mmCIF file of C-alpha atoms in Angstrom:
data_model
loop_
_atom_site.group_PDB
_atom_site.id
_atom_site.type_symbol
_atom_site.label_atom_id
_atom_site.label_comp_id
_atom_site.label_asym_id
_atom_site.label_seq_id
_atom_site.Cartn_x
_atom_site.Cartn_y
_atom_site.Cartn_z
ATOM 1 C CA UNK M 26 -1.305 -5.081 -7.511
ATOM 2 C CA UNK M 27 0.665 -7.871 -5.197
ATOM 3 C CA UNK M 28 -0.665 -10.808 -3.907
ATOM 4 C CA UNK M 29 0.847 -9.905 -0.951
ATOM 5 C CA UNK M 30 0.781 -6.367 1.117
ATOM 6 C CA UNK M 31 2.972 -5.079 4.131
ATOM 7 C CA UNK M 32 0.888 -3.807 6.861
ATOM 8 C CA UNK M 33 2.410 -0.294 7.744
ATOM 9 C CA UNK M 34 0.022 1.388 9.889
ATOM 10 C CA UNK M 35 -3.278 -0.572 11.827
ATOM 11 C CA UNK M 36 -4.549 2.637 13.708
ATOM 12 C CA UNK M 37 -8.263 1.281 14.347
ATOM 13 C CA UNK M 38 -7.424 -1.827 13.774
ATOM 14 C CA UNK M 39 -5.136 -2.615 16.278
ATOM 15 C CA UNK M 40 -6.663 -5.579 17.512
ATOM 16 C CA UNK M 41 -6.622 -7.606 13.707
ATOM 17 C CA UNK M 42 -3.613 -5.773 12.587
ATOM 18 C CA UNK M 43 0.077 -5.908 12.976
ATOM 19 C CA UNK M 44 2.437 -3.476 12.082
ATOM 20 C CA UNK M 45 5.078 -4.688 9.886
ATOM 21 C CA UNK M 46 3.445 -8.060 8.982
ATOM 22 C CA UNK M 47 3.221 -9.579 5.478
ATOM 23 C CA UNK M 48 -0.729 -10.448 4.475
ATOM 24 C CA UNK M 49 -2.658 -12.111 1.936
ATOM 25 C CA UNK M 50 -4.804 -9.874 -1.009
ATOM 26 C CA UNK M 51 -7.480 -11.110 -2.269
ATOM 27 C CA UNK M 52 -8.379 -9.748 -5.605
ATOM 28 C CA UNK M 53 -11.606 -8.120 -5.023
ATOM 29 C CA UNK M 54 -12.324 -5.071 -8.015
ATOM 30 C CA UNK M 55 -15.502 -3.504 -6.143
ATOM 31 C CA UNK M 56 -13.064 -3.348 -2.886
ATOM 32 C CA UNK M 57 -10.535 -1.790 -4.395
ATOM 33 C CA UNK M 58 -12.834 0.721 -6.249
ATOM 34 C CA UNK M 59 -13.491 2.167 -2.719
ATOM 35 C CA UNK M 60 -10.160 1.956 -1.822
ATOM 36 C CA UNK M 61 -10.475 -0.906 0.595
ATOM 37 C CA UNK M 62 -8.427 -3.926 0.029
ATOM 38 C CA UNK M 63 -9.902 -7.907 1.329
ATOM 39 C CA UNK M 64 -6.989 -9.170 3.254
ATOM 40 C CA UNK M 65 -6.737 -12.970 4.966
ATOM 41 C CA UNK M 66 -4.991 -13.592 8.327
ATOM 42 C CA UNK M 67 -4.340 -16.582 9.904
ATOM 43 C CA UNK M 68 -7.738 -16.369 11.539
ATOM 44 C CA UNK M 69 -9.641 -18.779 8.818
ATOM 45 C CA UNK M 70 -12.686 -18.420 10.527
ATOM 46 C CA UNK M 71 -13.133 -15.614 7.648
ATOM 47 C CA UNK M 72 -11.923 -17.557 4.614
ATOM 48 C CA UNK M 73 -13.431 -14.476 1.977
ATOM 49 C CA UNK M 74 -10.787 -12.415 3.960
ATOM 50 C CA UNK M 75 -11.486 -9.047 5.216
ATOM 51 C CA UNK M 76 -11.957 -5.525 3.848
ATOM 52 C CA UNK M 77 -9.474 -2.896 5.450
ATOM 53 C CA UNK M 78 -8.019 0.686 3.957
ATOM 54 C CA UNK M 79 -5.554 0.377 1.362
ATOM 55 C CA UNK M 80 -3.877 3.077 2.964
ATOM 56 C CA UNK M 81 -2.652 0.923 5.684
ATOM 57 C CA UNK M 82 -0.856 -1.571 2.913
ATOM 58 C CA UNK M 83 1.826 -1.251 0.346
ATOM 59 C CA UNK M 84 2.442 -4.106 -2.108
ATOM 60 C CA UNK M 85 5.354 -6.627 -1.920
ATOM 61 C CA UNK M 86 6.812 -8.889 -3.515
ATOM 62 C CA UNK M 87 8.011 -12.557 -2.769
#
């Protein structure tokens, strides 16, 4: 998969996730076994990134 996903839905998770922004992937195989992907925002306060629905991401590429 990308390094890189498009956000294309943030239904509860409006409030960390915008619609039509690019985000970091962090490669995380247990995550993604579950379907969940670990994303990183500009909020570095979390630098291991955050796990979210892949369903709310499609890949991109740079």
């Amino acid at each position: 998969m990308s390094e890189f996903v498009l956000c294309i839905n943030n239904e509860g998770n409006q409030a960390s996730l915008i619609v039509g922004k690019v985000y970091r992937r962090l490669p995380d195989p247990e995550a993604e076994s579950h379907n969940m992907l670990r994303i990183v925002d500009e909020d570095l306060s979390e630098p291991d990134g955050y796990l979210n629905p892949a369903s709310l991401f499609v890949p991109v590429e740079l």
